[in-house]
Every structure is written in C-alpha cells, then in structure tokens.
CSV table of C-alpha atoms in Angstrom, one decimal:
chain,number,residue,atom,x,y,z
A,148,MET,CA,51.3,-108.4,-76.8
A,149,ARG,CA,50.4,-107.0,-80.2
A,150,ILE,CA,50.8,-103.5,-81.4
A,151,THR,CA,49.1,-102.7,-84.7
A,152,SER,CA,50.9,-100.3,-87.0
A,153,THR,CA,47.7,-98.6,-88.1
A,154,SER,CA,47.1,-97.3,-84.6
A,155,CYS,CA,48.2,-93.8,-83.5
A,156,ILE,CA,47.6,-94.5,-79.9
A,157,CYS,CA,49.9,-95.6,-77.1
A,158,PRO,CA,51.0,-99.2,-76.7
A,159,VAL,CA,48.4,-100.0,-74.0
A,160,LEU,CA,45.7,-100.2,-76.6
A,161,VAL,CA,46.3,-103.9,-77.2
A,162,CYS,CA,44.7,-107.1,-76.3
A,163,LEU,CA,46.3,-109.1,-73.6
A,164,CYS,CA,45.9,-112.9,-74.0
A,165,PHE,CA,46.5,-115.1,-71.0
A,166,VAL,CA,45.3,-118.5,-70.0
A,167,GLN,CA,42.2,-118.9,-68.0
A,168,ARG,CA,42.2,-115.4,-66.4
A,169,CYS,CA,38.9,-113.9,-67.5
A,170,TYR,CA,37.7,-110.2,-67.4
A,171,GLY,CA,36.1,-110.8,-64.1
A,172,ALA,CA,39.5,-111.5,-62.6
A,173,ALA,CA,40.8,-108.2,-63.8
A,174,HIS,CA,37.8,-106.3,-62.4
A,175,HIS,CA,36.7,-108.3,-59.4
A,176,GLY,CA,39.9,-109.9,-58.2
A,177,SER,CA,38.5,-113.5,-58.6
A,178,ILE,CA,39.5,-116.4,-60.9
A,179,LYS,CA,36.6,-118.4,-62.5
A,180,VAL,CA,37.2,-122.1,-63.1
A,181,THR,CA,36.1,-123.2,-66.5
A,182,ARG,CA,36.5,-126.4,-68.5
A,183,ASN,CA,40.0,-127.9,-68.9
A,184,GLN,CA,40.9,-126.7,-65.4
A,185,THR,CA,41.4,-129.1,-62.5
A,186,LYS,CA,40.0,-128.2,-59.2
A,187,TYR,CA,41.9,-128.9,-56.0
A,188,ILE,CA,39.7,-130.7,-53.6
A,189,GLU,CA,40.6,-130.8,-50.0
A,190,GLY,CA,42.4,-134.0,-49.2
A,191,GLU,CA,43.1,-134.9,-52.8
A,192,THR,CA,46.1,-134.5,-54.9
A,193,GLU,CA,46.2,-133.4,-58.6
A,194,ILE,CA,45.6,-136.4,-60.8
A,195,HIS,CA,45.5,-134.8,-64.3
A,196,HIS,CA,46.4,-131.3,-65.6
A,197,ARG,CA,45.4,-130.0,-69.0
A,198,PRO,CA,46.6,-126.8,-70.6
A,199,LYS,CA,44.5,-123.8,-69.5
A,200,ARG,CA,42.9,-121.5,-72.0
A,201,GLY,CA,40.7,-118.4,-71.8
A,202,TRP,CA,41.0,-114.6,-72.4
A,203,VAL,CA,41.5,-111.4,-70.6
A,204,TRP,CA,42.1,-107.8,-71.5
A,205,ASN,CA,42.6,-104.5,-69.8
A,206,GLN,CA,40.6,-101.4,-70.6
A,207,PHE,CA,40.7,-100.5,-74.2
A,208,PHE,CA,41.4,-96.9,-75.2
A,209,VAL,CA,40.3,-94.9,-78.2
A,210,LEU,CA,41.7,-91.5,-79.0
A,211,GLU,CA,39.0,-88.8,-79.1
A,212,GLU,CA,38.5,-86.5,-82.1
A,213,HIS,CA,40.3,-89.0,-84.4
A,214,MET,CA,40.1,-87.5,-87.9
A,215,GLY,CA,42.1,-90.0,-89.9
A,216,PRO,CA,41.0,-91.5,-93.2
A,217,ASP,CA,40.8,-95.0,-91.8
A,218,PRO,CA,38.8,-96.4,-88.9
A,219,GLN,CA,40.8,-96.1,-85.7
A,220,TYR,CA,42.2,-99.3,-84.3
A,221,VAL,CA,41.0,-100.0,-80.8
A,222,GLY,CA,42.3,-103.4,-79.8
A,223,LYS,CA,42.0,-107.1,-80.4
A,224,LEU,CA,40.0,-109.9,-78.9
A,225,HIS,CA,41.6,-113.3,-79.0
A,226,SER,CA,40.8,-116.7,-77.4
A,227,ASN,CA,43.4,-119.3,-77.0
A,228,SER,CA,40.8,-121.7,-78.5
A,229,ASP,CA,41.4,-119.9,-81.8
A,230,LYS,CA,43.9,-122.0,-83.9
A,231,GLY,CA,43.8,-119.5,-86.7
A,232,ASP,CA,41.6,-121.8,-88.9
A,233,GLY,CA,38.6,-119.4,-88.8
A,234,SER,CA,36.5,-121.7,-86.7
A,235,VAL,CA,36.1,-119.1,-83.9
A,236,LYS,CA,33.7,-116.3,-84.4
A,237,TYR,CA,33.9,-113.2,-82.3
A,238,ILE,CA,30.8,-111.2,-81.4
A,239,LEU,CA,30.6,-107.7,-80.0
A,240,THR,CA,27.5,-106.3,-78.3
A,241,GLY,CA,26.8,-103.3,-76.0
A,242,GLU,CA,27.1,-99.5,-76.3
A,243,GLY,CA,28.0,-98.5,-79.9
A,244,ALA,CA,28.5,-102.1,-81.1
A,245,GLY,CA,27.9,-102.3,-84.8
A,246,THR,CA,27.6,-98.5,-85.2
A,247,ILE,CA,30.6,-96.9,-83.5
A,248,PHE,CA,32.6,-100.0,-82.9
A,249,ILE,CA,33.0,-102.8,-85.4
A,250,ILE,CA,34.8,-106.1,-85.0
A,251,ASP,CA,36.3,-108.5,-87.4
A,252,ASP,CA,34.5,-111.6,-86.4
A,253,THR,CA,37.4,-113.8,-87.6
A,254,THR,CA,40.4,-111.9,-86.3
A,255,GLY,CA,38.8,-110.2,-83.3
A,256,ASP,CA,40.2,-106.8,-84.3
A,257,ILE,CA,38.1,-103.9,-83.1
A,258,HIS,CA,37.9,-100.5,-84.9
A,259,SER,CA,36.2,-97.2,-84.2
A,260,THR,CA,34.4,-95.8,-87.2
A,261,LYS,CA,33.4,-92.4,-85.9
A,262,SER,CA,35.2,-89.5,-84.3
A,263,LEU,CA,34.3,-89.5,-80.5
A,264,ASP,CA,34.1,-86.7,-78.1
A,265,ARG,CA,35.2,-87.5,-74.5
A,266,GLU,CA,33.4,-84.5,-73.2
A,267,GLN,CA,30.1,-86.0,-74.4
A,268,LYS,CA,30.8,-89.6,-73.4
A,269,THR,CA,33.8,-90.8,-71.5
A,270,HIS,CA,33.5,-94.6,-72.0
A,271,TYR,CA,31.5,-97.4,-73.6
A,272,VAL,CA,30.5,-100.6,-72.0
A,273,LEU,CA,30.6,-103.6,-74.3
A,274,HIS,CA,30.4,-107.4,-74.2
A,275,ALA,CA,32.5,-109.9,-76.0
A,276,GLN,CA,31.8,-113.5,-76.9
A,277,ALA,CA,33.7,-116.2,-78.8
A,278,ILE,CA,31.6,-119.0,-80.3
A,279,ASP,CA,32.3,-122.0,-82.5
A,280,ARG,CA,31.2,-121.3,-86.0
A,281,ARG,CA,30.1,-124.8,-86.6
A,282,THR,CA,28.1,-125.4,-83.5
A,283,ASN,CA,27.4,-121.8,-82.4
A,284,LYS,CA,28.4,-122.9,-78.9
A,285,PRO,CA,30.4,-120.4,-76.8
A,286,LEU,CA,34.0,-121.2,-76.4
A,287,GLU,CA,34.5,-118.6,-73.7
A,288,PRO,CA,32.1,-117.1,-71.2
A,289,GLU,CA,30.7,-113.7,-72.3
A,290,SER,CA,32.7,-111.0,-70.8
A,291,GLU,CA,32.2,-107.3,-70.2
A,292,PHE,CA,34.9,-104.7,-71.0
A,293,ILE,CA,35.2,-101.0,-71.3
A,294,ILE,CA,36.5,-98.8,-74.1
A,295,LYS,CA,37.6,-95.5,-72.6
A,296,VAL,CA,37.8,-92.4,-74.8
A,297,GLN,CA,41.3,-91.1,-74.4
A,298,ASP,CA,41.4,-87.3,-73.8
A,299,ILE,CA,43.2,-84.9,-76.0
A,300,ASN,CA,43.6,-81.2,-75.3
A,301,ASP,CA,40.7,-80.0,-77.4
A,302,ASN,CA,38.9,-77.7,-74.9
A,303,ALA,CA,40.1,-74.3,-73.9
A,304,PRO,CA,39.6,-73.1,-70.4
A,305,LYS,CA,36.4,-71.1,-69.9
A,306,PHE,CA,35.4,-68.6,-67.2
A,307,THR,CA,31.9,-69.5,-66.0
A,308,ASP,CA,31.1,-65.9,-65.1
A,309,GLY,CA,32.2,-62.5,-66.5
A,310,PRO,CA,32.8,-59.9,-67.3
A,311,TYR,CA,33.2,-59.2,-63.6
A,312,ILE,CA,32.4,-56.0,-61.9
A,313,VAL,CA,34.0,-55.5,-58.5
A,314,THR,CA,35.1,-52.8,-56.1
A,315,VAL,CA,38.0,-52.4,-53.7
A,316,PRO,CA,38.6,-49.4,-51.4
A,317,GLU,CA,41.2,-46.9,-52.5
A,318,MET,CA,44.4,-46.6,-50.4
A,319,SER,CA,44.2,-50.4,-49.7
A,320,GLU,CA,47.4,-52.1,-48.6
A,321,MET,CA,49.3,-53.9,-51.4
A,322,GLY,CA,48.2,-57.5,-51.7
A,323,THR,CA,44.6,-56.8,-50.8
A,324,SER,CA,42.3,-59.5,-52.2
A,325,VAL,CA,39.9,-58.1,-54.9
A,326,LEU,CA,38.3,-61.2,-56.4
A,327,GLN,CA,38.9,-64.8,-57.2
A,328,VAL,CA,38.2,-65.9,-60.8
A,329,THR,CA,37.8,-69.5,-61.8
A,330,ALA,CA,38.1,-71.1,-65.2
A,331,THR,CA,37.0,-74.6,-66.0
A,332,ASP,CA,38.5,-76.9,-68.6
A,333,ALA,CA,36.3,-79.7,-70.0
A,334,ASP,CA,39.3,-82.0,-70.7
A,335,ASP,CA,40.1,-84.9,-68.4
A,336,PRO,CA,41.7,-83.6,-65.2
A,337,THR,CA,43.1,-87.1,-64.4
A,338,TYR,CA,45.1,-87.4,-67.6
A,339,GLY,CA,48.1,-85.3,-68.4
A,340,ASN,CA,48.0,-81.5,-68.1
A,341,SER,CA,45.1,-80.9,-70.5
A,342,ALA,CA,42.9,-79.5,-67.7
A,343,ARG,CA,45.6,-78.0,-65.5
A,344,VAL,CA,45.0,-74.3,-65.7
A,345,VAL,CA,47.4,-71.5,-64.9
A,346,TYR,CA,46.3,-67.9,-64.5
A,347,SER,CA,48.1,-64.8,-65.7
A,348,ILE,CA,47.3,-61.1,-66.2
A,349,LEU,CA,47.3,-59.7,-69.7
A,350,GLN,CA,46.1,-56.2,-68.9
A,351,GLY,CA,46.1,-54.3,-65.6
A,352,GLN,CA,49.7,-54.3,-64.5
A,353,PRO,CA,51.3,-52.8,-62.5
A,354,TYR,CA,48.2,-52.1,-60.5
A,355,PHE,CA,46.9,-55.6,-60.0
A,356,SER,CA,48.3,-59.2,-59.9
A,357,VAL,CA,46.8,-62.6,-60.1
A,358,ASP,CA,47.9,-65.8,-58.3
A,359,PRO,CA,48.7,-68.3,-61.1
A,360,LYS,CA,47.2,-71.3,-59.2
A,361,THR,CA,44.2,-69.9,-57.4
A,362,GLY,CA,43.1,-67.1,-59.7
A,363,VAL,CA,43.0,-64.6,-56.8
A,364,ILE,CA,43.4,-61.0,-58.0
A,365,ARG,CA,45.2,-58.6,-55.6
A,366,THR,CA,46.2,-55.0,-55.5
A,367,ALA,CA,49.9,-54.7,-56.6
A,368,LEU,CA,50.6,-51.1,-55.6
A,369,HIS,CA,50.5,-49.1,-52.4
A,370,ASN,CA,48.1,-46.1,-51.9
A,371,MET,CA,46.0,-46.4,-55.1
A,372,ASP,CA,44.2,-43.1,-55.2
A,373,ARG,CA,40.6,-43.0,-56.5
A,374,GLU,CA,40.9,-39.2,-57.1
A,375,ALA,CA,43.8,-39.9,-59.5
A,376,ARG,CA,42.2,-42.9,-61.2
A,377,GLU,CA,38.9,-44.6,-60.4
A,378,HIS,CA,38.3,-47.4,-62.9
A,379,TYR,CA,40.5,-50.2,-64.1
A,380,SER,CA,39.9,-52.9,-66.8
A,381,VAL,CA,41.9,-56.0,-65.9
A,382,VAL,CA,42.2,-58.9,-68.4
A,383,ILE,CA,42.9,-62.3,-66.9
A,384,GLN,CA,44.0,-65.3,-69.0
A,385,ALA,CA,43.6,-68.9,-68.1
A,386,LYS,CA,45.9,-71.3,-70.0
A,387,ASP,CA,45.8,-75.1,-69.8
A,388,MET,CA,48.8,-77.5,-70.2
A,389,ALA,CA,50.1,-75.9,-67.0
A,390,GLY,CA,50.8,-72.8,-69.1
A,391,GLN,CA,53.2,-74.5,-71.4
A,392,VAL,CA,53.6,-73.6,-75.1
A,393,GLY,CA,50.8,-75.0,-77.2
A,394,GLY,CA,48.2,-74.9,-74.4
A,395,LEU,CA,44.8,-73.5,-75.1
A,396,SER,CA,43.7,-70.3,-73.3
A,397,GLY,CA,40.6,-68.3,-72.5
A,398,SER,CA,40.3,-64.8,-71.0
A,399,THR,CA,37.9,-62.7,-69.1
A,400,THR,CA,37.6,-59.0,-68.1
A,401,VAL,CA,37.4,-57.8,-64.6
A,402,ASN,CA,36.2,-54.2,-64.2
A,403,ILE,CA,37.5,-52.9,-60.9
A,404,THR,CA,36.4,-49.6,-59.4
A,405,LEU,CA,38.1,-48.0,-56.4
A,406,THR,CA,35.6,-47.0,-53.8
A,407,ASP,CA,36.1,-43.8,-51.9
A,408,VAL,CA,37.6,-43.3,-48.4
A,409,ASN,CA,37.9,-40.0,-46.6
A,410,ASP,CA,41.5,-39.3,-47.4
A,411,ASN,CA,41.0,-35.7,-48.7
A,412,PRO,CA,40.4,-32.7,-46.3
A,413,PRO,CA,38.0,-30.0,-47.4
A,414,ARG,CA,39.6,-26.9,-48.8
A,415,PHE,CA,38.2,-23.4,-49.5
A,416,PRO,CA,39.3,-22.3,-53.0
A,417,GLN,CA,40.1,-18.8,-51.5
A,418,LYS,CA,41.3,-17.6,-48.2
A,419,HIS,CA,39.3,-14.3,-48.5
A,420,TYR,CA,35.8,-13.8,-49.8
A,421,GLN,CA,33.6,-10.7,-50.1
A,422,LEU,CA,29.8,-10.6,-50.1
A,423,TYR,CA,27.4,-7.8,-50.8
A,424,VAL,CA,24.2,-7.7,-48.8
A,425,PRO,CA,21.7,-4.8,-49.1
A,426,GLU,CA,20.5,-3.3,-45.9
A,427,SER,CA,16.9,-4.0,-47.0
A,428,ALA,CA,17.5,-7.8,-46.7
A,429,GLN,CA,14.8,-9.5,-44.7
A,430,VAL,CA,15.6,-11.2,-41.4
A,431,GLY,CA,15.7,-15.0,-41.8
A,432,SER,CA,16.4,-14.8,-45.5
A,433,ALA,CA,19.5,-16.4,-47.2
A,434,VAL,CA,21.9,-13.7,-48.2
A,435,GLY,CA,24.8,-15.7,-49.7
A,436,LYS,CA,26.6,-19.1,-50.2
A,437,ILE,CA,30.1,-20.4,-49.6
A,438,LYS,CA,31.6,-23.8,-50.4
A,439,ALA,CA,34.7,-25.7,-49.5
A,440,ASN,CA,35.8,-28.3,-52.1
A,441,ASP,CA,36.3,-32.0,-51.1
A,442,ALA,CA,37.7,-34.4,-53.6
A,443,ASP,CA,36.0,-37.3,-51.8
A,444,THR,CA,32.4,-38.5,-52.6
A,445,GLY,CA,29.4,-39.6,-50.7
A,446,SER,CA,29.4,-39.3,-46.9
A,447,ASN,CA,33.2,-38.8,-47.0
A,448,ALA,CA,32.6,-35.4,-48.5
A,449,ASP,CA,29.9,-34.3,-46.0
A,450,MET,CA,30.8,-31.3,-44.0
A,451,LYS,CA,29.5,-28.7,-41.5
A,452,TYR,CA,30.0,-25.0,-41.7
A,453,THR,CA,30.4,-22.9,-38.6
A,454,ILE,CA,31.0,-19.2,-37.9
A,455,ILE,CA,33.9,-19.5,-35.4
A,456,ASN,CA,34.4,-15.7,-34.7
A,457,GLY,CA,34.0,-12.3,-36.2
A,458,ASP,CA,32.0,-9.1,-35.5
A,459,GLY,CA,29.0,-10.4,-37.4
A,460,SER,CA,28.5,-13.7,-35.6
A,461,GLY,CA,25.5,-12.2,-33.8
A,462,VAL,CA,24.0,-10.8,-37.0
A,463,PHE,CA,24.5,-13.7,-39.4
A,464,SER,CA,24.1,-17.5,-39.1
A,465,ILE,CA,25.3,-20.3,-41.4
A,466,SER,CA,23.8,-23.7,-42.2
A,467,THR,CA,24.8,-26.6,-44.5
A,468,ASP,CA,22.9,-27.7,-47.6
A,469,LYS,CA,23.2,-31.5,-47.5
A,470,GLU,CA,22.6,-31.9,-51.2
A,471,THR,CA,25.0,-29.3,-52.5
A,472,ARG,CA,27.3,-29.2,-49.5
A,473,GLU,CA,27.2,-25.4,-49.5
A,474,GLY,CA,27.2,-23.2,-46.5
A,475,ILE,CA,24.0,-21.0,-46.6
A,476,LEU,CA,24.5,-17.6,-44.9
A,477,SER,CA,21.3,-16.2,-43.4
A,478,LEU,CA,20.4,-12.9,-41.7
A,479,LYS,CA,19.6,-13.0,-38.0
A,480,LYS,CA,19.1,-9.2,-37.4
A,481,PRO,CA,18.2,-6.2,-39.5
A,482,LEU,CA,21.0,-4.4,-41.3
A,483,ASN,CA,21.5,-0.6,-41.2
A,484,TYR,CA,24.0,0.9,-43.6
A,485,GLU,CA,24.0,4.2,-41.7
A,486,LYS,CA,25.1,2.4,-38.5
A,487,LYS,CA,27.4,-0.3,-39.8
A,488,LYS,CA,28.7,-0.6,-43.3
A,489,SER,CA,30.6,-4.0,-43.1
A,490,TYR,CA,31.1,-7.2,-41.1
A,491,THR,CA,33.9,-9.8,-41.0
A,492,LEU,CA,33.2,-13.5,-40.4
A,493,ASN,CA,35.7,-16.4,-40.0
A,494,ILE,CA,34.0,-19.5,-41.4
A,495,GLU,CA,35.1,-23.1,-40.9
A,496,GLY,CA,34.2,-26.1,-43.1
A,497,ALA,CA,34.9,-29.5,-41.4
A,498,ASN,CA,34.2,-33.1,-42.5
A,499,THR,CA,31.6,-34.9,-40.4
A,500,HIS,CA,32.7,-38.5,-41.1
A,501,LEU,CA,36.3,-39.0,-40.2
A,502,ASP,CA,38.5,-42.0,-41.0
A,503,PHE,CA,41.2,-42.1,-38.3
A,504,ARG,CA,43.4,-44.2,-40.6
A,505,PHE,CA,44.1,-41.1,-42.5
A,506,SER,CA,44.3,-38.6,-39.7
A,507,HIS,CA,47.9,-37.9,-40.6
A,508,LEU,CA,46.6,-36.3,-43.8
A,509,GLY,CA,44.5,-33.8,-41.9
A,510,PRO,CA,43.3,-31.6,-40.3
A,511,PHE,CA,40.1,-32.4,-42.1
A,512,LYS,CA,38.8,-28.8,-41.9
A,513,ASP,CA,39.6,-25.4,-43.3
A,514,VAL,CA,38.9,-21.8,-42.5
A,515,THR,CA,38.3,-18.8,-44.7
A,516,MET,CA,37.5,-15.1,-44.0
A,517,LEU,CA,34.3,-13.6,-45.3
A,518,LYS,CA,33.8,-9.8,-45.5
A,519,ILE,CA,30.2,-8.7,-45.8
A,520,ILE,CA,29.6,-5.3,-47.4
A,521,VAL,CA,26.3,-3.8,-46.3
A,522,GLY,CA,24.7,-2.0,-49.3
A,523,ASP,CA,23.0,1.3,-48.9
A,524,VAL,CA,19.4,1.2,-50.0
A,525,ASP,CA,17.2,4.3,-50.8
A,526,GLU,CA,14.7,4.0,-47.9
A,527,PRO,CA,11.4,5.8,-47.6
A,528,PRO,CA,11.2,8.8,-45.2
A,529,LEU,CA,11.0,8.0,-41.6
A,530,PHE,CA,8.5,9.9,-39.4
A,531,THR,CA,9.8,11.1,-36.0
A,532,MET,CA,6.9,9.5,-34.2
A,533,PRO,CA,4.9,6.3,-34.9
A,534,SER,CA,1.7,8.3,-34.6
A,535,TYR,CA,0.5,11.8,-33.9
A,536,VAL,CA,-2.4,13.3,-31.8
A,537,MET,CA,-3.5,16.9,-32.5
A,538,GLU,CA,-6.3,19.2,-31.2
A,539,VAL,CA,-8.4,22.0,-32.7
A,540,TYR,CA,-11.3,23.9,-31.3
A,541,GLU,CA,-14.7,23.6,-32.9
A,542,ASN,CA,-15.8,26.6,-34.9
A,543,ALA,CA,-12.2,27.3,-35.9
A,544,LYS,CA,-11.8,28.9,-39.3
A,545,ILE,CA,-10.9,26.9,-42.3
A,546,GLY,CA,-7.1,26.8,-42.7
A,547,THR,CA,-6.5,26.8,-38.9
A,548,ALA,CA,-3.2,25.0,-38.2
A,549,VAL,CA,-3.8,21.8,-36.2
A,550,GLY,CA,-0.3,20.5,-35.8
A,551,THR,CA,2.8,19.4,-37.7
A,552,VAL,CA,4.2,16.0,-38.7
A,553,THR,CA,7.9,15.6,-39.4
A,554,ALA,CA,9.7,13.0,-41.5
A,555,GLN,CA,13.3,12.7,-42.7
A,556,ASP,CA,15.2,10.8,-45.3
A,557,PRO,CA,17.1,8.1,-43.3
A,558,ASP,CA,19.8,7.8,-46.0
A,559,THR,CA,23.0,9.7,-46.1
A,560,ALA,CA,21.7,11.7,-49.1
A,561,ASN,CA,19.1,13.3,-46.8
A,562,SER,CA,16.7,14.1,-49.6
A,563,LEU,CA,13.9,16.7,-49.2
A,564,VAL,CA,10.6,15.3,-48.1
A,565,ARG,CA,7.1,16.1,-49.5
A,566,TYR,CA,4.0,15.6,-47.5
A,567,PHE,CA,0.5,14.8,-48.7
A,568,ILE,CA,-2.8,13.3,-47.6
A,569,ASP,CA,-4.4,10.5,-49.6
A,570,HIS,CA,-8.1,11.3,-49.5
A,571,ASN,CA,-9.2,7.8,-49.1
A,572,THR,CA,-11.9,8.4,-46.5
A,573,GLU,CA,-14.4,11.2,-45.8
A,574,GLU,CA,-12.4,12.4,-42.8
A,575,ASP,CA,-9.3,12.8,-44.9
A,576,LYS,CA,-11.1,15.6,-46.8
A,577,TYR,CA,-11.5,17.6,-43.6
A,578,PHE,CA,-7.8,18.5,-43.5
A,579,THR,CA,-4.9,19.6,-45.6
A,580,VAL,CA,-1.2,19.4,-45.1
A,581,ASP,CA,1.6,21.7,-46.2
A,582,ALA,CA,3.7,19.8,-48.7
A,583,SER,CA,7.0,21.4,-47.4
A,584,THR,CA,6.4,21.9,-43.7
A,585,GLY,CA,4.1,19.0,-42.8
A,586,THR,CA,1.6,21.4,-41.1
A,587,VAL,CA,-1.9,20.0,-40.9
A,588,LYS,CA,-4.7,22.5,-41.4
A,589,THR,CA,-8.5,22.3,-41.2
A,590,ALA,CA,-10.5,22.2,-44.4
A,591,LYS,CA,-13.9,22.7,-42.8
A,592,ILE,CA,-15.5,24.2,-39.7
A,593,PHE,CA,-16.1,21.5,-37.0
A,594,ASP,CA,-18.9,21.2,-34.6
A,595,ARG,CA,-17.8,19.2,-31.6
A,596,GLU,CA,-21.3,18.2,-30.8
A,597,GLU,CA,-21.4,16.5,-34.3
A,598,THR,CA,-17.8,15.3,-34.7
A,599,PRO,CA,-15.8,15.0,-31.5
A,600,TRP,CA,-12.8,13.1,-33.2
A,601,CYS,CA,-11.2,12.6,-36.6
A,602,ASN,CA,-8.6,10.1,-37.8
A,603,ILE,CA,-6.5,10.8,-40.9
A,604,THR,CA,-3.3,9.5,-42.5
A,605,VAL,CA,-0.5,11.7,-43.6
A,606,ALA,CA,2.0,10.4,-46.2
A,607,ALA,CA,5.6,11.5,-46.9
A,608,SER,CA,7.9,10.8,-49.9
A,609,GLU,CA,11.3,11.8,-51.1
A,610,ILE,CA,11.3,14.5,-53.8
A,611,ASP,CA,14.0,12.6,-55.6
A,612,ASN,CA,12.2,9.3,-55.4
A,613,PRO,CA,8.5,9.8,-55.0
A,614,GLU,CA,7.8,6.1,-55.2
A,615,LEU,CA,9.2,5.5,-51.7
A,616,VAL,CA,6.3,6.5,-49.4
A,617,SER,CA,5.8,6.4,-45.7
A,618,HIS,CA,2.5,6.8,-43.8
A,619,VAL,CA,1.7,7.9,-40.3
A,620,PRO,CA,-1.7,7.9,-38.5
A,621,VAL,CA,-2.9,11.3,-37.1
A,622,GLY,CA,-5.7,11.6,-34.6
A,623,VAL,CA,-7.4,15.0,-34.2
A,624,ARG,CA,-9.5,15.8,-31.1
A,625,ILE,CA,-12.2,18.5,-31.6
A,626,LEU,CA,-12.2,20.8,-28.5
A,627,ASP,CA,-15.4,22.4,-27.2
A,628,VAL,CA,-16.2,26.1,-27.0
A,629,ASN,CA,-19.1,27.9,-25.2
A,630,ASP,CA,-21.3,28.4,-28.3
A,631,ASN,CA,-24.6,27.0,-27.0
A,632,PRO,CA,-26.9,29.0,-24.5
A,633,PRO,CA,-28.9,26.9,-21.9
A,634,GLU,CA,-32.4,26.0,-23.0
A,635,LEU,CA,-35.4,24.5,-21.1
A,636,ALA,CA,-35.9,20.9,-21.9
A,637,ARG,CA,-39.6,21.6,-22.5
A,638,GLU,CA,-42.3,24.1,-21.8
A,639,TYR,CA,-43.8,23.9,-18.4
A,640,ASP,CA,-47.3,24.8,-17.0
A,641,VAL,CA,-47.2,25.7,-13.3
A,642,VAL,CA,-50.1,25.7,-11.0
A,643,VAL,CA,-49.7,27.4,-7.7
A,644,CYS,CA,-52.3,27.1,-4.9
A,645,GLU,CA,-53.3,30.5,-3.4
A,646,ASN,CA,-52.6,29.4,0.1
A,647,ALA,CA,-49.1,28.1,-0.8
A,648,LYS,CA,-46.6,28.9,1.9
A,649,PRO,CA,-43.4,30.9,1.1
A,650,GLY,CA,-40.5,28.6,0.1
A,651,GLN,CA,-42.7,25.8,-1.0
A,652,VAL,CA,-41.4,24.0,-4.1
A,653,THR,CA,-43.9,24.2,-6.9
A,654,LEU,CA,-41.8,23.0,-9.9
A,655,THR,CA,-38.3,21.7,-10.8
A,656,VAL,CA,-37.0,22.6,-14.3
C-alpha cells in the first residue's frame, strides 16, 4: 500500500496491487483466469504453478474544490509485470482522461488537474490499460474503474420555498402545529455530516418553537390572543454538520398571522344612551343608530339587536346593518309630543355565531338602556273637522254669513290662527272668510237655478309662523226660495165646439 506525501486526502486514495485479482473481481465477485495461472481440471492434479500477476484497485477518490498549487494526487496504477525498467506503459481513457485526469504513463500515477464539484458530477468512469512499450501488446486486460469525487461541506442548507405566509387560530393549545419547513443541502448525505441539517429558531421566541430534526413549527405559549397581537415574523435557521460549530447555515422567514375566533363578547360602550327624535319623524324612517363593540372580526363579530322591553317597544323597531354591525332604530307609529314626551327602551346586542369552546368567557351579549326624547315641532293649525258643509239661501245679500270653520294650534304654545281663502278657482271668489273668526260669508248673490252648489277651500296659519298652513274643504249648498211665479209653457189656441157638453175636457195646460 502506497501513500503519497503530496496528497491531502485520506489513506484510501491509493492503488492496491495484488496478484491476479482484477477489477472485475472487486465489482462482480468473479476471478478471471489469465496467463501464468493454472486451471484445475476435474480429475487432474496440479502439475505446474507459476507466480500469479495482475492488478486490482478499489474506488479512487478525489477531493472536490481542491485549490492547491499542484495537481491533486488521485492514486496509482501498477501491474506486477512492471519491473521498474520503463518497459510498461500505462494508458488512461474514459471520462475526463487527458483533460481532468492525467497519468504518468511510466509510473502509473494519476493526478487531477482541475478543481471538481461533486454537486455537478459525483464520479467519473475511466479505463486503465498496461501495454508493453516495445510490442504495444497488452500486459493486463483493460479494466474499468471509478474515481469518486469526495464531498466537502461547501454547500449551505437552502429552503426551497419562502418566505412563508401561514395562519394559525388564536387561543390554540400550546404545541399546535403551524407549518413544517424543509431545507435541502446539496452535499453528500451518505458521507459525514455535511448534509445533516438541524433546525433552530432565531426570531419568534417565546411564541413559537421548531423541532430541530423535522422542522415543524409549533405554538409555544397558551392562549395567544389575536386582539393583543396579530402578526409574528419568525426566522428559522437550518445548519448542517448536525449543528456543530463550523457548519454552514441558511435561514428563512415565516410570517404567521393569528386568525380570529369568537372569544370576545360584544359590549356597549355605555350603559345609558339618549336619543332625540322630533315628533314630525315619518313612520318607517330610521331615527337613530346604536352599536355594541366586538373586538373579534368577520363572522365572529356579527350580532343581532333586539328590543327586549320598554314602553316604546310598540312604537319603535330595531334592525341590524350587516356591513357596519349597527343597530338601526326605526319608527313604527307616529309620535305626538303633546301626548308622550319620552320613551325608554332596553336594547340587547348578541353574537350570532357562538364558539362553545369559549362559552366560559360569556355571556356573548350585552344590554343597554336607550331613552328617546320626543322633540316638539311647530305644527300647522289643526281644523276641528276634516271637511265642512254649509248652506245659504239664494238671493241672500252679499256678506251673508254661511258658516264658521275652526282651527287650533296643536302645539303647547297655542298660537293664534289666521284664516284666509286662496282664490285659486272661480268659486273661491264667491266667498270671503273672517281672518280672526273663520266665518265664511257670501261675496255675490246666488241663483240656485244657476248655481246649486259651490266648493271652496279655507286655509289657516299661525300668526307667529305663517309658513305653516293647513287647508280644509268647504262645500256650500244653495237653498231655494219662492222667487219664480208659474208660467205657461207656451201659448195655447183653444177651439171649443158649440155643442160641447158641460165638463168635457177641451185642453190640458
């Protein structure tokens, strides 16, 4: 066994010389019989025995990334036919022969002239031959051998994916699996620890941990609350050489977001609210909003509002705006400040999607009291009747009183009322109204035979606020008087016979 001093590799990188055991024996488990070897024939005994000769070698190795000034020694080929007189010529063929690998054809020494990268090519298949220089005849059968590129730790672990974006539910139990990361190392996994990767966490403690062997990231704390902190940036390192000092490392970032669960009940910011609603609000209109706060998001914050009791439950209703999660208060019946000046409602806001794992944090609802103040609005005068019917005789003098309309201010101020007629039609010109008393009077002399009925409209407004006006229809019936004597429909010519009998009808008028 020969170890060359110029080699920086381990002692196995040598040529092993034996008698008659060729390369095929090392790789195929058979022994080839060549010259100078006596066969044993069945039934015969050995007659003559000559010394055996031949060659054999194990796998050669060359260290990758060799950067020395001299070519790297790989190994030596030697035939026992070689007596050291230079008569044996060694020939090397195959992958890289003459370019990467050169051989001293006299000594059989093989060197590598280039720096090799195992990750690009792991081994080279070559063929060796020993021939007689004088006769060019082979002294040994051509044999195939392999030069394997010996790995060094020149590749850091790399994460194939990343940065990673993952989620895990808040309030998860400690040890909940979040993600498994994997780093690959291009070095030889079968040689040493160059490709043996160990995982560790550089950033993200004490919230998360990583299994050093599998790369599984897990939660490391109980009850991680999204409402306290939602996003985490975790840095995972993969180090080869089993994590030993001098190993190469790579890292990746895992962005973890806590997803929401329904662990927060809704809460009204105040226990008492007050809302002003004018009495003039229209039935069916929205008159106010109320909202309970919920720290959760999405469906976990959905809620429904309900009026659970109060003296205004029949006057008001509440619905839920799904977008804003507000309670919308609407008017069901008209308001009248003069009859009722305030209402009290008890309003409940409750989550609609419950998670029974967190029922102990409940109840997932809250109640608040809402006082509604009805606002007084200056309303127009209100007539005592929805309509009026009056009568006047024909031929009555101008200024004759026909009847009286009455209106009052419905507000507590009880302002004085002024009456008037808008002369919008011809019939409105036939009457006048007393501005203070509301008495309707004639403005012309009527003839029933021409105008048996008149329809007018009387208006009333407050003196303090003349813009607020009410109207009421008034129908006036024209009554008949005996102001027309009877008249014959036409002139008649009557002829009576001289012999007419008494009582005989001669004409009908």
